[in-house]
Amino acid sequence: MPVDIAMPRNLVERRKNFGYAAVCAVGFDADPGVFRLAPAENIEALLPQLQPGRWERLHFAKVVWTPGLPVARTLVLAAERFLANVHLGQHWYRSSLETLTAVLLAEAAALRSAVWSHAELLARLKAQADREADRFAAGVI
């Protein structure tokens, strides 16, 4: 099931300002067990960068948000090490998304780093924006 990464513009700007980065598993419909791993700060630009190399239409199979690009890169490297025996070449792997999720969550726990799903990050950014708006309305800057 593809992940919809749609996000209002104000939340995209907030996400970029706070430095969130994503671990992305990009797949295609023809073979749902195959995906490419990549860390990304600008997730909106990732698919257009990868699409020219594939004739199949790509989509986000899994997105895990991290507090920054170094954490995202560390999680991708850990997942690549774990999935080395199912490596297809050029960062492409054949595995279940459940296995990938378990590896990413285990590595995040080892790093003692928080990670969020796309829906959780949206809720987090909205809550931050609401708190700031409430403080502004109350005259607290």
XYZ file of C-alpha atoms in Angstrom:
141
model
C 0.000 0.000 0.000
C 1.654 3.271 -1.093
C 2.233 5.965 1.527
C 0.694 9.351 0.721
C 3.286 11.983 1.645
C 0.997 14.962 1.042
C 1.523 17.743 3.556
C 0.267 21.341 3.691
C 2.861 23.901 2.616
C 3.105 25.476 6.074
C 3.884 22.075 7.599
C 6.477 21.339 4.898
C 8.256 24.575 5.810
C 7.990 23.763 9.516
C 9.340 20.246 8.888
C 12.306 21.630 6.951
C 13.004 24.326 9.570
C 13.078 21.745 12.368
C 15.390 19.486 10.341
C 13.301 16.322 10.151
C 14.526 13.705 7.672
C 12.955 10.523 6.380
C 14.030 6.974 5.758
C 12.198 6.048 2.567
C 11.504 2.683 1.041
C 10.556 3.329 -2.575
C 8.861 0.520 -4.446
C 6.736 -0.201 -7.495
C 3.437 -2.024 -7.999
C 4.754 -4.815 -10.235
C 6.794 -6.349 -7.388
C 5.664 -5.203 -3.924
C 8.503 -7.045 -2.146
C 11.221 -4.983 -3.857
C 12.165 -1.550 -2.591
C 15.000 0.957 -2.627
C 16.227 2.535 0.602
C 17.193 6.189 0.811
C 17.464 8.902 3.462
C 15.910 12.225 2.442
C 15.376 15.686 3.876
C 13.421 16.828 0.829
C 11.116 13.849 0.414
C 9.049 15.611 -2.248
C 12.051 15.596 -4.617
C 13.052 11.955 -4.057
C 10.645 10.214 -6.455
C 11.344 12.573 -9.376
C 15.081 11.886 -8.863
C 14.630 8.093 -8.897
C 11.896 7.759 -11.532
C 14.070 8.302 -14.658
C 15.980 5.112 -13.833
C 12.856 2.903 -13.829
C 10.100 2.354 -16.349
C 7.669 1.252 -13.598
C 5.876 4.016 -11.701
C 7.497 4.374 -8.271
C 5.749 5.089 -4.968
C 6.652 5.344 -1.294
C 6.184 1.903 0.250
C 7.348 2.979 3.727
C 8.321 6.309 5.284
C 9.839 6.668 8.751
C 10.639 10.188 9.962
C 13.674 10.913 12.141
C 14.913 13.988 14.041
C 17.591 14.666 11.424
C 19.566 13.469 8.430
C 22.401 11.838 10.443
C 19.872 9.584 12.197
C 18.152 8.762 8.883
C 21.488 7.856 7.288
C 22.426 5.674 10.258
C 19.095 3.831 10.063
C 19.502 3.260 6.315
C 23.039 1.896 6.792
C 21.844 -0.450 9.552
C 18.975 -1.694 7.388
C 21.323 -2.204 4.431
C 23.700 -4.244 6.606
C 20.824 -6.376 7.865
C 19.368 -6.872 4.379
C 22.734 -7.593 2.720
C 21.748 -11.156 1.804
C 18.674 -9.907 -0.155
C 20.541 -7.106 -1.934
C 19.610 -6.717 -5.613
C 22.095 -3.937 -6.436
C 22.165 -0.126 -6.276
C 20.313 0.100 -2.929
C 17.459 -2.194 -4.107
C 16.355 -5.005 -1.766
C 13.815 -7.829 -1.740
C 12.182 -8.244 1.660
C 8.907 -7.680 3.458
C 8.131 -4.193 4.698
C 7.407 -5.692 8.132
C 11.021 -6.887 8.324
C 12.277 -3.480 7.226
C 10.099 -1.747 9.821
C 11.344 -4.038 12.586
C 14.984 -3.380 11.631
C 14.477 0.392 11.527
C 12.658 0.474 14.877
C 15.282 -1.753 16.522
C 18.122 0.458 15.282
C 16.275 3.611 16.385
C 15.834 2.079 19.840
C 19.552 1.234 19.943
C 20.314 4.865 19.058
C 17.744 6.042 21.616
C 16.226 8.165 18.893
C 12.567 8.895 18.348
C 11.041 7.986 14.983
C 7.585 8.757 13.626
C 5.291 7.483 10.920
C 4.098 10.034 8.372
C 0.738 10.426 10.158
C 2.486 10.855 13.527
C 4.811 13.518 12.125
C 1.857 15.413 10.626
C 0.080 15.375 13.995
C 3.284 16.479 15.751
C 3.829 19.410 13.355
C 0.171 20.482 13.599
C 0.339 20.389 17.398
C 3.502 22.514 17.387
C 1.868 25.043 15.055
C -1.272 25.149 17.234
C 0.780 25.716 20.400
C 2.661 28.573 18.742
C -0.607 30.114 17.514
C -2.117 29.845 20.995
C 0.948 31.474 22.547
C 0.844 34.257 19.944
C -2.889 34.818 20.602
C -2.165 35.021 24.333
C 0.519 37.628 23.718
C 3.403 35.373 24.667
C 6.142 35.508 22.079
